[in-house]
């Protein structure tokens, strides 16, 4: 604990009641959480299996686990829960699946699975355009996060669009239950509903979790807030860490007011502020404090640093977005030549993903390596998920989620009502949906024509499975892809022939990869099952590689994606009205969240911060005039240097930069 400052030590040692740690950006909040876990175990006698720490991302959870492992050795940490909210919810549902009316081995639907189900339900039940599936899925997600039931949504529906969403919600929930499946939002919603309905089960989990720590509490939605409240109960054994100035996820249900609500929920709440920043120069922190002071606050705080005051913040005005992107790339190359930084030290942040396209072209033209956060991984592509679902079902016929994904891909005229009936029957019999296809009792539930189609599908897949076991498995899989005319399916469901061909090429890459895996493991008795499992593991490894920050590449990402990260040099482009703050936020009078987003961007910078904006920008094929962001006017004048405006040029500064660049070039040649 000698590495902690006085405020951090106070937060670690306080265990007499509920605690809010108001942690500013870069103030060492993860150290507080991990040290407190160690303190509870080693000094307070709380067993590790009675402690839970909740985060929002797998990356944060991994980092926390690693740090705790360095502090608490051996058996002392056994049983400790360090996980995301959703992983804890999954753990609860697995333990209590019978009380919730699910059979073991329930499936978890991802966003694409959910949208596909909604699309089928819209076509079957409403004869509606399935293009609305994305919007309806988002609305259903919001309802679940707000603890709204289908019946409540239908009662409150105002107008035909909301009524359609509410009816689709009701059908969607019924279908999920019949499929023995849950979606991502259910992982929180179902435990909360279970605890509300069954006090005995809630008491069991309260005895299991006797001290709860929650990271990024300002990002909790209503259902997550209720889950925390239920688990803590009246004991008050709770530490939450949060920062209302970094709440930037209202669009996905986060409620920064949950921080203020703590004072109402716990009269004896203690508040400890972490205001010392270990990341940024004092000038960058002063700018961040000055901007965010324009937002109203329940809890006041001000970041400070013992680091140097630092370089002035530069604001660059460019004529258009092409010159803005080129300027950002030129600045990186210039600093590289002067030997002041590596590529991995730079991050370029922006409000919307569309702003990255031109940046990528400029970086490629200058041969600057970069990493674009938020790109689609190979295994996340629809065509790969389809074929992987076929492979998963081949090696494990009990995989209901894989069955549901591909039973109608390509179309086999097996509708949602048929699958709902099959799912209900399989749940009652406690067997897989694939196994249920050949049960005689199914004929009492589903029309004969539908049963015939289900059995044709299952017989065909069983035959492919036999071929995999008795002959060349890769040849059998190629035959399977040919049998279903998957290439034809892609052409029917792609925006162009070129897109369909690219997607089919991805399928061939997957099959070639399977062939390569089998050839490398000729002596492995696992065969096709082991090869498919290794493909799944390869996906996980690729995702871990994507999280590797050690690569020497410029980082491109949205301001939302940058939260929790830090970089020596940060450039924020597009500092204009209707971009940052965004047009929608201006129209909805929600400037406060946009200001928090700007604050998050500023506090990512450790040494140098550059902000740029355009005089004109192309929109829908026309050049429009742009106004500088109001947030630029909120920066302290004495800490900024303007460039690109008339009269802004500083001959002495330009001469100095030129000399540094020439010196750097000479060093390169030497």
XYZ file of C-alpha atoms in Angstrom:
670
model
C 0.000 0.000 0.000
C 3.047 2.258 0.141
C 2.564 2.912 -3.604
C -0.838 4.545 -2.999
C -1.455 8.247 -2.342
C -3.439 9.311 0.796
C -6.825 9.422 -0.997
C -6.263 6.001 -2.565
C -5.278 4.514 0.818
C -8.397 6.000 2.423
C -10.561 4.356 -0.287
C -8.848 0.990 0.167
C -9.123 0.926 3.957
C -12.721 2.110 4.335
C -14.943 -0.970 4.776
C -17.431 0.233 7.424
C -20.191 1.056 4.927
C -21.016 1.896 1.316
C -18.291 3.866 -0.458
C -18.256 5.938 -3.639
C -14.771 6.483 -5.063
C -15.089 9.451 -7.399
C -12.140 8.674 -9.667
C -11.025 11.222 -12.238
C -9.349 10.206 -15.488
C -5.910 8.638 -14.976
C -6.203 8.701 -11.171
C -5.325 5.024 -10.566
C -8.798 3.598 -9.905
C -7.829 0.044 -10.954
C -5.066 0.072 -8.331
C -7.621 1.038 -5.692
C -9.980 -1.816 -6.633
C -7.262 -4.482 -6.798
C -5.522 -3.293 -3.613
C -8.878 -3.251 -1.824
C -9.558 -6.857 -2.842
C -6.146 -7.811 -1.403
C -6.852 -5.764 1.762
C -10.243 -7.479 2.291
C -8.674 -10.943 1.930
C -5.395 -10.460 3.787
C -6.226 -7.851 6.469
C -9.995 -8.113 7.012
C -10.439 -11.886 6.877
C -13.000 -11.861 4.064
C -12.647 -15.059 2.064
C -12.006 -14.576 -1.650
C -15.044 -16.674 -2.629
C -17.271 -14.077 -0.914
C -15.902 -11.130 -2.936
C -17.039 -10.033 -6.410
C -15.610 -7.236 -8.575
C -17.614 -6.212 -11.640
C -16.396 -4.422 -14.773
C -17.885 -3.640 -18.178
C -15.327 -5.105 -20.589
C -13.413 -8.371 -20.845
C -10.184 -6.391 -21.243
C -10.739 -4.524 -17.942
C -11.658 -7.800 -16.253
C -8.467 -9.496 -17.521
C -6.292 -6.616 -16.334
C -7.940 -6.655 -12.897
C -7.485 -10.433 -12.552
C -3.808 -10.169 -13.493
C -3.179 -7.421 -10.946
C -5.003 -9.277 -8.159
C -2.985 -12.430 -8.955
C 0.227 -10.451 -8.319
C -1.090 -9.239 -4.941
C -2.864 -12.345 -3.596
C -0.940 -15.581 -4.063
C -2.010 -19.229 -4.156
C -5.137 -20.610 -2.498
C -6.026 -17.293 -0.850
C -7.586 -16.036 -4.123
C -9.607 -19.210 -4.791
C -13.262 -18.522 -5.636
C -12.816 -14.772 -6.189
C -15.210 -13.396 -8.834
C -13.681 -10.780 -11.138
C -15.896 -10.540 -14.177
C -18.095 -8.375 -16.352
C -21.694 -7.765 -15.313
C -22.843 -10.095 -18.080
C -20.524 -12.924 -17.054
C -21.853 -12.746 -13.500
C -25.404 -12.801 -14.892
C -24.521 -15.855 -16.969
C -23.090 -17.565 -13.879
C -26.344 -16.919 -11.972
C -28.553 -18.161 -14.833
C -26.483 -21.360 -15.206
C -26.858 -22.089 -11.502
C -30.573 -21.209 -11.385
C -31.716 -22.261 -14.873
C -34.420 -24.569 -13.530
C -35.981 -21.825 -11.406
C -36.030 -19.646 -14.528
C -37.668 -22.378 -16.616
C -34.670 -23.141 -18.867
C -32.978 -26.464 -19.473
C -29.227 -26.856 -19.062
C -27.157 -25.898 -22.096
C -29.315 -22.900 -23.075
C -28.089 -20.857 -26.047
C -26.964 -17.230 -26.013
C -28.047 -15.170 -29.015
C -25.701 -12.442 -30.221
C -26.952 -9.296 -31.967
C -26.996 -10.897 -35.410
C -28.920 -13.939 -34.128
C -31.483 -11.612 -32.522
C -31.923 -9.560 -35.674
C -32.363 -12.708 -37.790
C -35.089 -13.956 -35.422
C -36.878 -10.590 -35.458
C -36.628 -10.511 -39.263
C -38.317 -13.924 -39.518
C -41.018 -12.913 -37.032
C -41.761 -9.690 -38.941
C -42.205 -11.572 -42.206
C -44.271 -14.378 -40.666
C -46.530 -12.499 -38.253
C -46.836 -9.003 -39.667
C -45.979 -9.268 -43.369
C -43.681 -6.333 -42.636
C -40.435 -5.217 -44.249
C -37.646 -7.057 -42.440
C -35.364 -4.008 -42.853
C -36.874 -2.707 -39.598
C -35.285 -5.578 -37.629
C -32.244 -3.507 -36.599
C -34.379 -0.671 -35.191
C -36.771 -3.071 -33.414
C -33.883 -5.034 -31.883
C -32.418 -1.773 -30.522
C -35.803 -0.790 -29.055
C -36.258 -4.222 -27.437
C -32.764 -3.926 -25.939
C -33.636 -0.535 -24.436
C -36.881 -1.922 -22.988
C -35.031 -4.832 -21.376
C -32.376 -2.559 -19.893
C -35.176 -0.391 -18.461
C -36.972 -3.475 -17.031
C -40.007 -2.974 -19.304
C -42.020 -6.145 -20.057
C -43.688 -6.824 -23.443
C -47.104 -6.223 -21.837
C -45.986 -2.866 -20.393
C -44.470 -1.859 -23.748
C -47.753 -2.690 -25.522
C -49.831 -0.732 -22.983
C -47.603 2.337 -23.304
C -47.252 2.115 -27.132
C -48.047 5.409 -28.841
C -48.772 5.066 -32.536
C -48.440 2.184 -35.031
C -44.598 2.082 -35.066
C -44.316 1.643 -31.280
C -47.193 -0.848 -31.311
C -45.404 -2.956 -33.961
C -42.213 -2.908 -31.824
C -44.167 -3.982 -28.734
C -45.965 -6.848 -30.515
C -42.652 -7.978 -32.070
C -41.141 -7.849 -28.548
C -43.851 -10.200 -27.257
C -43.369 -12.703 -30.120
C -39.573 -12.396 -29.817
C -39.580 -13.233 -26.100
C -41.904 -16.195 -26.623
C -39.689 -17.548 -29.413
C -36.497 -17.123 -27.347
C -38.034 -19.088 -24.469
C -39.195 -21.831 -26.846
C -35.687 -22.040 -28.314
C -34.226 -22.363 -24.781
C -32.229 -19.228 -25.582
C -31.386 -15.884 -23.981
C -30.005 -12.702 -25.500
C -27.271 -10.423 -24.166
C -29.683 -8.173 -22.222
C -31.332 -11.215 -20.594
C -28.044 -11.982 -18.843
C -28.822 -9.071 -16.482
C -32.615 -8.927 -16.773
C -33.314 -12.574 -15.844
C -31.268 -12.594 -12.597
C -32.945 -9.334 -11.513
C -36.416 -10.740 -12.230
C -35.528 -13.997 -10.464
C -34.276 -12.160 -7.361
C -37.440 -10.026 -7.331
C -39.644 -13.120 -7.483
C -37.757 -15.541 -5.219
C -36.333 -14.136 -1.986
C -34.781 -17.494 -1.014
C -32.576 -17.538 -4.125
C -31.627 -13.875 -3.602
C -30.584 -14.611 -0.001
C -28.430 -17.495 -1.255
C -26.521 -15.159 -3.606
C -26.249 -12.457 -0.937
C -24.566 -15.050 1.320
C -22.306 -15.994 -1.598
C -21.296 -12.377 -2.407
C -20.599 -10.567 0.866
C -18.562 -7.699 -0.535
C -19.169 -6.152 -3.960
C -16.916 -3.786 -5.921
C -18.139 -2.116 -9.125
C -15.957 -0.331 -11.682
C -17.257 2.440 -14.032
C -20.485 2.728 -12.022
C -21.589 5.765 -14.074
C -22.080 3.397 -17.040
C -24.693 1.200 -15.305
C -28.220 1.064 -16.726
C -31.405 0.459 -14.738
C -31.195 -3.355 -14.702
C -27.492 -3.326 -13.693
C -28.246 -0.785 -10.973
C -31.002 -3.049 -9.599
C -28.730 -6.121 -9.701
C -26.115 -4.311 -7.591
C -28.790 -3.082 -5.167
C -30.217 -6.610 -4.790
C -26.867 -8.301 -4.176
C -25.751 -5.717 -1.603
C -29.109 -5.640 0.205
C -29.057 -3.825 3.538
C -25.471 -4.824 4.396
C -23.871 -1.825 2.680
C -20.790 -3.914 1.823
C -20.206 -2.010 -1.392
C -17.492 0.030 -3.117
C -18.326 1.671 -6.427
C -15.787 3.529 -8.534
C -16.988 6.036 -11.099
C -16.681 9.420 -12.749
C -19.778 11.354 -13.796
C -17.578 13.397 -16.166
C -16.807 10.246 -18.190
C -20.389 9.039 -18.668
C -20.650 8.856 -22.468
C -22.956 5.889 -23.063
C -26.473 7.298 -22.513
C -27.308 6.151 -26.056
C -27.050 2.551 -24.872
C -28.905 2.993 -21.580
C -26.203 4.207 -19.153
C -27.492 6.505 -16.394
C -24.878 8.845 -14.848
C -27.562 9.805 -12.317
C -27.026 6.361 -10.723
C -23.988 7.928 -8.993
C -26.142 10.625 -7.393
C -28.812 8.031 -6.545
C -26.311 6.348 -4.198
C -26.803 9.189 -1.709
C -30.532 8.422 -1.556
C -30.031 4.648 -1.379
C -27.401 4.781 1.368
C -27.725 7.531 3.969
C -24.274 6.636 5.358
C -22.525 6.782 1.965
C -18.901 7.916 2.197
C -17.333 9.717 -0.788
C -13.579 9.661 -1.504
C -12.262 11.734 -4.428
C -9.260 10.668 -6.500
C -8.106 13.885 -8.168
C -4.375 13.305 -8.662
C -3.772 12.348 -12.286
C -0.720 10.214 -13.157
C -1.130 10.430 -16.931
C -1.238 13.946 -18.361
C 0.664 17.207 -18.141
C -0.780 19.920 -15.898
C -1.727 22.057 -18.923
C -3.822 19.271 -20.492
C -5.585 18.716 -17.150
C -6.267 22.440 -16.767
C -7.886 22.446 -20.222
C -9.995 19.384 -19.365
C -11.118 20.894 -16.036
C -12.018 24.196 -17.700
C -14.145 22.532 -20.401
C -16.021 20.129 -18.098
C -16.718 22.925 -15.565
C -19.420 24.078 -18.014
C -21.479 20.966 -17.083
C -23.567 20.894 -13.878
C -22.152 18.610 -11.152
C -23.510 16.787 -8.124
C -19.941 15.982 -7.024
C -17.269 18.618 -7.637
C -13.693 17.579 -8.394
C -10.648 18.989 -10.175
C -7.816 16.945 -11.654
C -4.222 17.918 -10.839
C -0.788 16.507 -11.613
C 2.751 16.606 -10.307
C 4.026 16.214 -13.872
C 5.438 19.151 -15.876
C 3.155 21.957 -17.080
C 3.699 20.791 -20.666
C 3.420 22.104 -24.221
C 0.611 24.432 -25.345
C -2.495 22.840 -26.854
C -2.594 23.418 -30.597
C -5.791 24.217 -32.501
C -5.344 23.873 -36.273
C -7.807 25.319 -38.779
C -7.780 23.505 -42.154
C -9.524 24.452 -45.388
C -11.253 21.064 -45.818
C -11.283 17.511 -44.472
C -8.730 16.268 -47.015
C -6.185 18.835 -45.865
C -7.127 18.139 -42.241
C -6.328 14.422 -42.607
C -3.137 15.145 -44.557
C -2.040 17.595 -41.854
C -2.591 14.961 -39.134
C -0.419 12.460 -41.069
C 2.282 15.066 -41.832
C 2.519 15.965 -38.134
C 3.154 12.306 -37.263
C 5.835 11.953 -39.963
C 7.471 15.199 -38.858
C 7.744 14.062 -35.222
C 9.048 10.679 -36.369
C 11.761 12.349 -38.456
C 12.724 14.542 -35.508
C 13.134 11.342 -33.485
C 10.620 12.394 -30.873
C 8.186 9.485 -31.100
C 7.315 6.088 -32.537
C 4.137 5.444 -34.545
C 2.521 3.648 -31.598
C 2.711 6.864 -29.550
C 0.054 8.551 -31.706
C -3.723 8.336 -31.631
C -6.133 10.127 -33.946
C -9.625 10.356 -32.455
C -12.913 11.351 -34.092
C -16.640 11.505 -33.347
C -17.927 9.151 -36.069
C -16.530 6.070 -37.847
C -17.051 7.685 -41.276
C -14.218 10.138 -40.492
C -11.644 7.324 -40.600
C -11.989 6.541 -44.327
C -10.037 9.530 -45.621
C -7.512 9.159 -42.806
C -6.798 5.573 -43.855
C -6.150 6.638 -47.452
C -3.719 9.353 -46.363
C -1.881 7.005 -43.979
C -1.630 4.315 -46.667
C -0.335 6.829 -49.228
C 2.396 7.883 -46.778
C 3.140 4.239 -45.833
C 2.337 4.913 -42.174
C 1.295 1.729 -40.303
C -1.978 2.084 -38.410
C -4.541 0.091 -36.478
C -8.234 0.838 -36.906
C -10.221 -0.042 -33.788
C -13.664 -1.500 -34.309
C -12.933 -3.365 -37.560
C -14.800 -6.593 -38.300
C -12.834 -9.690 -37.320
C -12.749 -12.601 -39.789
C -14.820 -14.840 -37.530
C -17.417 -12.097 -36.921
C -18.433 -12.032 -40.608
C -21.883 -13.444 -41.322
C -20.728 -15.972 -43.905
C -18.058 -17.319 -41.526
C -20.536 -17.512 -38.634
C -22.922 -19.474 -40.902
C -20.371 -22.095 -41.962
C -18.910 -22.277 -38.449
C -22.447 -22.986 -37.160
C -22.724 -25.890 -39.630
C -19.345 -27.198 -38.430
C -20.299 -26.803 -34.759
C -23.553 -28.708 -35.332
C -21.692 -31.454 -37.172
C -19.431 -32.119 -34.196
C -22.074 -31.379 -31.523
C -25.721 -32.031 -32.517
C -26.767 -30.706 -29.073
C -25.657 -27.154 -29.999
C -29.107 -25.507 -30.210
C -27.709 -22.078 -31.037
C -25.858 -23.451 -34.087
C -29.002 -25.369 -35.114
C -31.154 -22.228 -34.966
C -28.639 -20.188 -36.937
C -28.474 -22.507 -39.945
C -31.718 -24.536 -40.022
C -33.088 -21.888 -42.387
C -29.846 -20.771 -44.058
C -30.373 -21.087 -46.955
C -34.185 -20.985 -46.729
C -35.870 -24.352 -46.173
C -39.397 -23.031 -45.524
C -39.013 -23.770 -41.813
C -40.786 -20.835 -40.179
C -40.542 -19.249 -36.734
C -43.744 -20.964 -35.501
C -42.326 -24.391 -36.474
C -39.107 -23.660 -34.581
C -41.067 -22.329 -31.611
C -43.034 -25.588 -31.447
C -39.860 -27.652 -31.845
C -38.106 -25.599 -29.146
C -40.972 -25.992 -26.653
C -41.089 -29.752 -27.249
C -37.292 -30.110 -26.877
C -37.326 -28.109 -23.624
C -40.067 -30.294 -22.133
C -38.221 -33.480 -23.151
C -34.855 -32.008 -22.048
C -33.210 -32.935 -25.337
C -31.607 -30.931 -28.132
C -33.699 -29.468 -30.956
C -31.755 -31.593 -33.447
C -32.614 -34.787 -31.512
C -36.258 -33.701 -31.213
C -36.682 -33.666 -35.009
C -37.134 -37.473 -35.090
C -39.287 -37.843 -31.955
C -42.752 -39.314 -32.621
C -44.371 -36.980 -30.092
C -43.435 -33.997 -32.253
C -46.284 -34.852 -34.622
C -48.766 -33.612 -32.002
C -47.178 -30.151 -32.083
C -46.137 -29.373 -35.642
C -47.856 -29.803 -39.047
C -46.774 -32.826 -41.095
C -45.243 -30.747 -43.903
C -43.034 -28.881 -41.436
C -41.909 -32.126 -39.768
C -40.986 -33.523 -43.171
C -38.739 -30.521 -43.886
C -37.103 -30.740 -40.443
C -36.371 -34.447 -40.908
C -35.012 -33.953 -44.417
C -32.584 -31.403 -42.980
C -31.513 -33.589 -40.021
C -31.129 -36.726 -42.205
C -29.008 -34.795 -44.686
C -26.744 -33.391 -41.942
C -26.354 -36.833 -40.323
C -25.212 -38.153 -43.694
C -22.608 -35.361 -43.966
C -21.469 -36.287 -40.457
C -21.022 -39.951 -41.502
C -18.965 -38.843 -44.519
C -16.763 -36.728 -42.223
C -16.101 -39.746 -40.015
C -15.587 -42.362 -42.766
C -13.906 -40.487 -45.617
C -12.123 -37.203 -46.295
C -13.794 -34.738 -43.879
C -12.821 -31.591 -45.806
C -14.205 -33.097 -49.039
C -17.437 -33.846 -47.137
C -17.623 -30.235 -45.924
C -17.038 -28.915 -49.442
C -19.869 -31.194 -50.584
C -22.069 -29.812 -47.803
C -21.433 -26.216 -48.937
C -22.182 -27.256 -52.518
C -25.387 -29.118 -51.503
C -26.910 -26.040 -49.904
C -25.769 -23.807 -52.793
C -24.347 -21.378 -50.300
C -22.752 -19.343 -53.080
C -26.195 -18.839 -54.645
C -27.540 -17.815 -51.216
C -24.799 -15.186 -50.902
C -25.622 -13.776 -54.349
C -29.284 -13.474 -53.323
C -28.398 -11.692 -50.066
C -25.498 -9.437 -51.037
C -25.603 -5.891 -52.370
C -23.666 -6.864 -55.521
C -22.054 -9.806 -57.287
C -18.608 -8.508 -56.273
C -19.601 -8.486 -52.595
C -21.010 -12.038 -52.873
C -17.761 -13.242 -54.474
C -15.670 -11.654 -51.698
C -17.853 -13.315 -49.068
C -17.570 -16.695 -50.815
C -13.785 -16.257 -50.955
C -13.863 -15.918 -47.154
C -15.686 -19.277 -46.948
C -12.959 -20.901 -49.076
C -10.307 -19.406 -46.762
C -12.105 -20.987 -43.792
C -12.257 -24.421 -45.465
C -8.590 -24.181 -46.514
C -7.727 -23.285 -42.923
C -9.585 -26.383 -41.717
C -7.660 -28.502 -44.224
C -4.370 -26.994 -43.043
C -5.240 -27.673 -39.375
C -6.047 -31.323 -40.144
C -2.802 -31.782 -42.102
C -0.710 -30.327 -39.269
C -2.333 -32.668 -36.747
C -2.308 -35.930 -38.716
C -1.349 -37.890 -35.596
C -4.083 -36.280 -33.501
C -6.937 -38.684 -32.867
C -9.405 -35.804 -32.433
C -9.956 -35.538 -36.189
C -12.529 -33.084 -37.483
C -13.855 -32.319 -33.967
C -10.436 -31.200 -32.751
C -9.825 -29.209 -35.942
C -13.108 -27.265 -35.596
C -12.407 -26.606 -31.905
C -8.994 -25.198 -32.849
C -10.655 -22.826 -35.317
C -12.838 -21.496 -32.505
C -9.743 -21.050 -30.324
C -7.967 -19.287 -33.174
C -10.789 -16.745 -33.235
C -10.229 -16.047 -29.530
C -6.483 -15.690 -30.071
C -7.040 -13.254 -32.948
C -9.238 -11.146 -30.700
C -6.490 -11.096 -28.075
C -3.984 -9.999 -30.711
C -6.310 -7.155 -31.646
C -6.027 -5.976 -28.040
C -2.222 -5.945 -28.235
C -1.125 -2.324 -27.741
C 2.585 -3.041 -28.247
C 2.492 -2.893 -32.077
C 4.185 0.218 -33.491
C 1.139 1.575 -35.316
C -0.853 4.807 -35.250
C -4.165 4.183 -33.440
C -7.384 5.328 -35.140
C -10.584 5.200 -33.097
C -13.766 6.988 -32.134
C -13.852 9.073 -28.973
C -16.202 6.483 -27.457
C -13.709 3.671 -28.159
C -10.814 5.655 -26.643
C -12.241 5.643 -23.111
C -9.853 3.930 -20.697
C -6.844 4.326 -23.019
C -3.921 6.765 -23.033
C -1.396 7.940 -25.629
C 1.618 10.295 -25.546
C 0.288 12.279 -28.543
C -3.406 12.747 -29.319
C -5.047 14.515 -32.250
C -8.820 15.033 -32.255
C -10.105 15.871 -35.728
C -13.479 17.330 -36.694
C -13.843 19.806 -33.810
C -16.866 21.443 -35.438
C -20.466 22.197 -34.603
C -22.722 19.299 -35.750
C -19.759 16.888 -35.520
C -18.595 17.498 -31.928
C -21.119 18.328 -30.558
C -23.062 16.030 -32.862
C -26.082 17.374 -34.756
C -28.458 14.939 -33.022
C -27.289 16.059 -29.583
C -27.748 19.718 -30.522
C -31.291 19.025 -31.724
C -32.060 16.978 -28.581
C -30.451 19.634 -26.334
C -28.045 17.027 -24.967
C -24.814 19.008 -25.099
C -23.671 17.798 -21.669
C -22.880 14.277 -22.876
C -21.040 15.661 -25.926
C -18.969 17.848 -23.591
C -18.144 14.768 -21.519
C -17.068 13.037 -24.745
C -14.761 15.974 -25.518
C -13.393 15.746 -21.939
C -12.675 12.022 -22.419
C -10.776 12.816 -25.635
C -8.680 15.564 -24.020
C -7.744 13.376 -21.041
C -6.427 10.580 -23.286
C -3.369 12.764 -24.060
C -0.272 12.402 -21.898
C 2.146 14.926 -23.454
C 0.784 16.643 -26.554
C -2.778 17.484 -27.601
C -3.779 18.787 -31.021
C -7.331 19.735 -32.038
C -8.282 20.392 -35.661
C -11.349 21.657 -37.516
C -12.319 22.484 -41.104
C -13.543 25.706 -42.691
C -15.499 23.632 -45.216
C -16.512 19.971 -45.355
C -18.119 17.850 -48.070
C -21.613 16.655 -47.201
C -23.841 14.733 -49.629
C -21.559 15.772 -52.488
C -21.623 19.513 -51.662
C -19.088 21.660 -49.803
C -20.665 23.305 -46.764
C -19.306 25.945 -44.394
C -18.388 24.648 -40.931
C -18.421 26.483 -37.610
C -15.720 25.672 -35.019
C -16.941 23.597 -32.080
C -18.206 25.587 -29.079
C -15.860 23.459 -26.963
C -12.845 25.217 -28.514
C -14.112 28.517 -27.072
C -14.287 26.886 -23.623
C -10.540 26.136 -23.538
C -8.294 28.475 -21.475
C -6.935 31.073 -23.925
C -3.530 31.290 -22.246
C -2.891 27.556 -22.867
C -3.689 27.289 -26.588
C -1.916 28.173 -29.819
C -4.004 28.707 -32.966
C -2.656 27.746 -36.390
C -4.135 28.177 -39.862
C -6.015 31.408 -39.284
C -4.934 34.700 -40.810
C -2.213 36.230 -38.658
C -1.593 33.026 -36.662
C 1.813 32.259 -38.178
C 4.739 32.643 -35.754
C 7.994 33.036 -37.755
C 10.196 32.171 -34.752
C 8.216 29.008 -33.972
C 8.197 27.985 -37.666
C 11.982 28.489 -37.858
C 12.493 26.404 -34.711
C 10.307 23.536 -36.028
C 12.101 23.651 -39.380
C 15.523 23.431 -37.709
C 14.372 20.455 -35.601
C 13.114 18.655 -38.721
C 16.389 19.305 -40.617
C 18.362 18.049 -37.622
C 16.258 14.905 -37.526
C 16.832 14.278 -41.244
C 20.580 14.699 -40.812
C 20.555 12.180 -37.962
C 18.700 9.710 -40.181
C 21.326 10.059 -42.955
C 24.172 9.864 -40.432
